[in-house]
Short mmCIF file of C-alpha atoms in Angstrom, two decimals:
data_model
loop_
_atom_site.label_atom_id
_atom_site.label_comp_id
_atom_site.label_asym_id
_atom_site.label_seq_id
_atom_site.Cartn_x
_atom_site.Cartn_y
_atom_site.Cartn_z
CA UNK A 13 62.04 -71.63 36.72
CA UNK A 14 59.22 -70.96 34.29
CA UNK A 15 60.36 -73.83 32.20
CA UNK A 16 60.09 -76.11 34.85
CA UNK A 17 56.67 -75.41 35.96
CA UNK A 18 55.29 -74.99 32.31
CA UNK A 19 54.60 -79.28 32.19
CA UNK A 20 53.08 -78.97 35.50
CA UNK A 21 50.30 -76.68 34.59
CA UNK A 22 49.89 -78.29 31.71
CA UNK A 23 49.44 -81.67 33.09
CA UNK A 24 47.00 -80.13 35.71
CA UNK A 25 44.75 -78.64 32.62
CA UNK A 26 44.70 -81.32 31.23
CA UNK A 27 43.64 -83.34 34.49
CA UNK A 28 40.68 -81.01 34.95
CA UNK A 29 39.86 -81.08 31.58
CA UNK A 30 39.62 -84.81 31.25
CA UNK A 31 37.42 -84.72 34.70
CA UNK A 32 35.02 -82.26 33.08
CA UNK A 33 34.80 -84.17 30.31
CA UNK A 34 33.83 -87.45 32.63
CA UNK A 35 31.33 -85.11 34.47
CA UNK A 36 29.85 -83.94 31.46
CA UNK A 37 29.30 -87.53 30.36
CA UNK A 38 27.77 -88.74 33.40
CA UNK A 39 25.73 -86.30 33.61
CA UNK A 40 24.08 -86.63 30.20
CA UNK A 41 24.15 -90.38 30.44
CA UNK A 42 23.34 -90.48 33.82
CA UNK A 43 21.33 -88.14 35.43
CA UNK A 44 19.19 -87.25 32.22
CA UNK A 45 20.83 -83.62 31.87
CA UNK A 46 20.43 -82.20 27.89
CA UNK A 47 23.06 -81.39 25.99
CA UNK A 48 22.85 -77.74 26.47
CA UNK A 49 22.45 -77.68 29.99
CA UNK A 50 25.16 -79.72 30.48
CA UNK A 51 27.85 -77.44 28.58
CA UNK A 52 26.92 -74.50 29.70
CA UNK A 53 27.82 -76.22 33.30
CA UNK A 54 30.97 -77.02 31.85
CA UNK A 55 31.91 -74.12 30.01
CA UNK A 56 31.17 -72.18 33.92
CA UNK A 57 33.65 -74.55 35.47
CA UNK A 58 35.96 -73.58 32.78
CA UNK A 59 35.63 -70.25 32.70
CA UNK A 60 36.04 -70.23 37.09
CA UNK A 61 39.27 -72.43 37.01
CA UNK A 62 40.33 -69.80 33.96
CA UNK A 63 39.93 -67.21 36.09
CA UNK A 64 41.39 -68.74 39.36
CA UNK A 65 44.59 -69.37 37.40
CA UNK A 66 45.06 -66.08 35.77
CA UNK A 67 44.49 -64.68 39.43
CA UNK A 68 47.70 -67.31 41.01
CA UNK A 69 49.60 -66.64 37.92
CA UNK A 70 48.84 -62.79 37.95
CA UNK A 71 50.37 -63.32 41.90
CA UNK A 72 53.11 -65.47 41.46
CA UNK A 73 54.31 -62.96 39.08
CA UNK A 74 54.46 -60.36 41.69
CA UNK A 75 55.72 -62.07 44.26
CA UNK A 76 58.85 -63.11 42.20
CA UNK A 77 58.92 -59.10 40.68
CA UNK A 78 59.12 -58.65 44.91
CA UNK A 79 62.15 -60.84 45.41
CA UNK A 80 65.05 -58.82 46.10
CA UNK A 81 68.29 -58.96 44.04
CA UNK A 82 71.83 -59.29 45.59
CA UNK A 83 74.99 -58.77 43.21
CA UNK A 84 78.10 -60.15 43.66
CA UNK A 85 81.27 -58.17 42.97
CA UNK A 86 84.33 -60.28 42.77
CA UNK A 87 87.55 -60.69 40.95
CA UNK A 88 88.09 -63.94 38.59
CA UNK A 89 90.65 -65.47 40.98
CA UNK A 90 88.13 -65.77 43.79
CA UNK A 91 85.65 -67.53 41.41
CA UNK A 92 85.93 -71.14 43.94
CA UNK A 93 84.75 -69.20 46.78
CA UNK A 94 82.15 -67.30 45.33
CA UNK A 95 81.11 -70.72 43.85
CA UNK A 96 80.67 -72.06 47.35
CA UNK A 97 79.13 -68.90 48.79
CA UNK A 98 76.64 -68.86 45.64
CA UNK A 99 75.39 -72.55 46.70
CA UNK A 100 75.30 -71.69 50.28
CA UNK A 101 73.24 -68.80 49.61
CA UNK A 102 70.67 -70.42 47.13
CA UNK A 103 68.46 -71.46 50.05
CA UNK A 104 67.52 -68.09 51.23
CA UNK A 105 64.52 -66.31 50.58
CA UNK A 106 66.25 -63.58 48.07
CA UNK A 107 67.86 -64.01 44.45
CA UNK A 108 71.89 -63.97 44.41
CA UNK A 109 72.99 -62.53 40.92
CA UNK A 110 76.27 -64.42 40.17
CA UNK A 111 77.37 -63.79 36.23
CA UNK A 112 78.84 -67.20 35.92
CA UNK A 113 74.79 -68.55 36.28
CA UNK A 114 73.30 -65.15 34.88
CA UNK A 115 75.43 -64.50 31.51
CA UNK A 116 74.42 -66.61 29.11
CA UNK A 117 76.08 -67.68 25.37
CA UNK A 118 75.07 -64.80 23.05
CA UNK A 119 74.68 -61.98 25.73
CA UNK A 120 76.76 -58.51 25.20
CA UNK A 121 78.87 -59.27 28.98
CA UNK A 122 79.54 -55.68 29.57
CA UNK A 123 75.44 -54.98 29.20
CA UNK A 124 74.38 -57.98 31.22
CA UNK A 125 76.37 -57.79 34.21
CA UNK A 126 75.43 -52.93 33.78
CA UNK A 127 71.89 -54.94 34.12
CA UNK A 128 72.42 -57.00 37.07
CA UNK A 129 74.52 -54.43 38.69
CA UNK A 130 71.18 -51.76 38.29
CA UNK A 131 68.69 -54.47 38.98
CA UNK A 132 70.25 -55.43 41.99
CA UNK A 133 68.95 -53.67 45.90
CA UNK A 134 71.62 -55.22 47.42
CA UNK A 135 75.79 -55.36 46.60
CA UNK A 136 78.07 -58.35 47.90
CA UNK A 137 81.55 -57.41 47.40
CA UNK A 138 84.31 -59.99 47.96
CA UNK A 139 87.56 -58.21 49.18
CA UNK A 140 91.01 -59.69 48.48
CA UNK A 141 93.62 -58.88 47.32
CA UNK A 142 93.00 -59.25 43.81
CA UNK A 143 89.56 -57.41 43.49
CA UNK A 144 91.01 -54.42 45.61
CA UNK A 145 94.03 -54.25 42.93
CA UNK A 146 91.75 -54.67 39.75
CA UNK A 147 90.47 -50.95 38.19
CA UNK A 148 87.30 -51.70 38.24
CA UNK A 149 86.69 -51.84 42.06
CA UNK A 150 86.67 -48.42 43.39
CA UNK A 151 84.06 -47.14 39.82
CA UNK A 152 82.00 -50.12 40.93
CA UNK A 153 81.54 -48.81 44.88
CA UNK A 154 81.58 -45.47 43.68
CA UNK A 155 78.18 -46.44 41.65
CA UNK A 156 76.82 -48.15 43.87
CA UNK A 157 76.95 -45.72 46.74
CA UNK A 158 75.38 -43.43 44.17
CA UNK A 159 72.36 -45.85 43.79
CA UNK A 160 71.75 -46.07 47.27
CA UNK A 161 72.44 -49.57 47.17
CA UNK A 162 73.48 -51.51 50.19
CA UNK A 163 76.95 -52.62 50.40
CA UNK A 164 78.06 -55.72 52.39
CA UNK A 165 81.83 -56.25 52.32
CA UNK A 166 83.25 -59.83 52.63
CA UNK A 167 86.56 -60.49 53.77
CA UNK A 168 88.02 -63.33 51.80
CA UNK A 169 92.28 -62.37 53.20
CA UNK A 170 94.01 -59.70 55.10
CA UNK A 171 93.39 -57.22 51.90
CA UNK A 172 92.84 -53.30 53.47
CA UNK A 173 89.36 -52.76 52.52
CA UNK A 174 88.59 -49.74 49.78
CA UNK A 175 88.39 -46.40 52.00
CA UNK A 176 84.42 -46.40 50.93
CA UNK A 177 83.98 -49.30 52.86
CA UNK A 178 86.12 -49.00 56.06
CA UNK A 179 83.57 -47.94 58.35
CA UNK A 180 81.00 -50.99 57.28
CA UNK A 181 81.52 -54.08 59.11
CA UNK A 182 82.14 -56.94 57.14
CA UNK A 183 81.21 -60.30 57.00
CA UNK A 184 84.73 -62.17 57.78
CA UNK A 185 85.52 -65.51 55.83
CA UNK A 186 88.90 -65.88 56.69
CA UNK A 187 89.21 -67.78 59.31
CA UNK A 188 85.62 -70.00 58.90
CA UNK A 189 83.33 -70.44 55.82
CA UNK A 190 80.66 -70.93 58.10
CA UNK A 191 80.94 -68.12 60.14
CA UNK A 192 81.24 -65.76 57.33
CA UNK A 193 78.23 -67.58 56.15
CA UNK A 194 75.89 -67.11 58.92
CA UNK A 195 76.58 -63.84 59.82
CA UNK A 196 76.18 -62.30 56.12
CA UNK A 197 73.16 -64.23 55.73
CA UNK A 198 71.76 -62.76 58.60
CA UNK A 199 72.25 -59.51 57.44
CA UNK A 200 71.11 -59.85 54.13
CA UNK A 201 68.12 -61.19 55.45
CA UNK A 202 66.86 -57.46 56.95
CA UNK A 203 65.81 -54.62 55.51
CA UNK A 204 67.19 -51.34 55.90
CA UNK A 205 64.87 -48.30 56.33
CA UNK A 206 64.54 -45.97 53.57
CA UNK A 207 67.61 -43.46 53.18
CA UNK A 208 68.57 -40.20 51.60
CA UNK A 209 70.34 -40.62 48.95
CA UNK A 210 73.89 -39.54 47.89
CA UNK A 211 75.59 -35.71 47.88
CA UNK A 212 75.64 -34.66 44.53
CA UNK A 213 78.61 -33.58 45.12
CA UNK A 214 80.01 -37.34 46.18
CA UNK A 215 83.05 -38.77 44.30
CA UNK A 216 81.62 -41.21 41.76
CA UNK A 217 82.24 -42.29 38.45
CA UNK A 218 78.42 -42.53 37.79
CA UNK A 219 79.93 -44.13 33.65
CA UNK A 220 82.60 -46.65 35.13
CA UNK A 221 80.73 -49.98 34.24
CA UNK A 222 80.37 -52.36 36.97
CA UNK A 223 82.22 -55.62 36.36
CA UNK A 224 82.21 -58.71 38.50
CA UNK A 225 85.24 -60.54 37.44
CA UNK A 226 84.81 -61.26 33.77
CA UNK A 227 87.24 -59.59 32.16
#
C-alpha cells in the first residue's frame, strides 16, 4: 500500500509547493511585500502543512497498526477455495493473512508464515479432509488455543472436525459459497470480550510450527 500512495503525496507537495511559490511571487510583485516578509510567510505555511502531514501520517500509521489480522490455516489441496474466499474477504474492514500473497521470493517460509501465525488475533481454519489428515493440524490448534486466539472453523466437506474444535460452530461452505461467506464474515466482523487465557496445564505443543499449506 505504501508504494502506492508514495506518488500521491508527492505530487500533492509538490502542488502546494508550486502554489507557494505563485503566492510568494504575487505578493512581492504585487502587493509591494519585501523579500523578507514575504518568506517568512512562506516558510510558516510550510512549516503548518509540515506539521499537518506528520500529524495524518503519524495517524494513518496507527490506524493500520489497529487493523486486526486473520490467518488462514489450510492444506495445499484446498488452495482454489481459499483463493476465492481470500478475494471475497478483501473488502472487509480487517487484513486476511493468506501465505500465497504474504510470502514473498527470498523469505525463510517456516519464519514467515511462525510470523503471521503470532501476528494474527484471529485463526481461519479450513477443514477437509486433507488439512485434518496433514501433521501439522492438531500443533497448529493446539498453539493457537494457547494464544488465546480466536478460532473460526470452516467446513469445506463432510471431514469430522479436530476434537478442539467440535463444540465451535462453523462456518459451512459445503453446500453454498455464499452462505459460508456471509455468515463467517459476520462473525469475523465482532469482537469478542477479553478472556482468560489457557490452563497451563492444556495439551499444546507450544514448538509445533504453524504451517498453512506450504509444505
Amino acid at each position: 500500500m505504501k508504494k502506492k500512495e508514495q506518488p500521491i503525496v508527492t505530487h500533492f507537495v509538490a502542488v502546494i509547493l508550486g502554489l507557494m511559490v505563485v503566492f510568494y511571487l504575487a505578493l512581492v510583485f504585487l502587493g509591494g511585500v519585501d523579500y523578507a516578509a514575504g518568506l517568512e510567510l512562506v516558510l510558516y505555511v510550510l512549516t503548518g502543512l509540515a506539521a499537518v502531514m506528520i500529524f495524518g501520517l503519524s495517524l494513518a500509521t496507527l490506524r493500520k497498526n489497529d487493523i486486526r489480522k486473520i490467518f488462514i490455516l489450510y492444506d495445499v489441496q484446498d488452495a482454489r477455495f481459499v483463493a476465492k474466499l481470500y478475494e471475497a474477504l478483501k473488502i472487509a474492514p480487517f487484513r486476511v493473512l493468506w501465505d500465497k500473497k504474504e510470502v514473498q521470493v527470498g523469505d525463510n517460509v517456516e519464519d514467515k508464515l511462525k510470523e503471521l501465525f503470532d501476528s494474527s488475533s484471529d485463526i481461519i481454519f479450513v477443514i477437509s479432509h486433507q488439512s485434518i489428515a496433514a501433521n501439522w493440524a492438531n500443533p497448529a490448534i493446539a498453539k493457537a488455543v494457547q494464544k488465546n486466539k480466536r478460532i473460526f472453523p470452516v467446513l469445506l466437506d463432510d471431514a469430522e472436525p479436530p476434537e478442539a474444535l467440535q463444540g465451535i460452530k462453523a462456518a459451512d461452505f459445503r453446500l453454498s459459497f455464499d452462505d459460508g461467506y456471509f455468515s463467517l464474515r459476520e462473525a469475523l466482523q465482532t469482537r469478542r470480550e477479553e478472556a482468560p487465557p489457557p490452563s497451563a496445564s492444556a495439551n499444546v505443543a507450544p514448538n509445533a510450527p504453524p504451517s498453512a499449506g506450504t509444505d
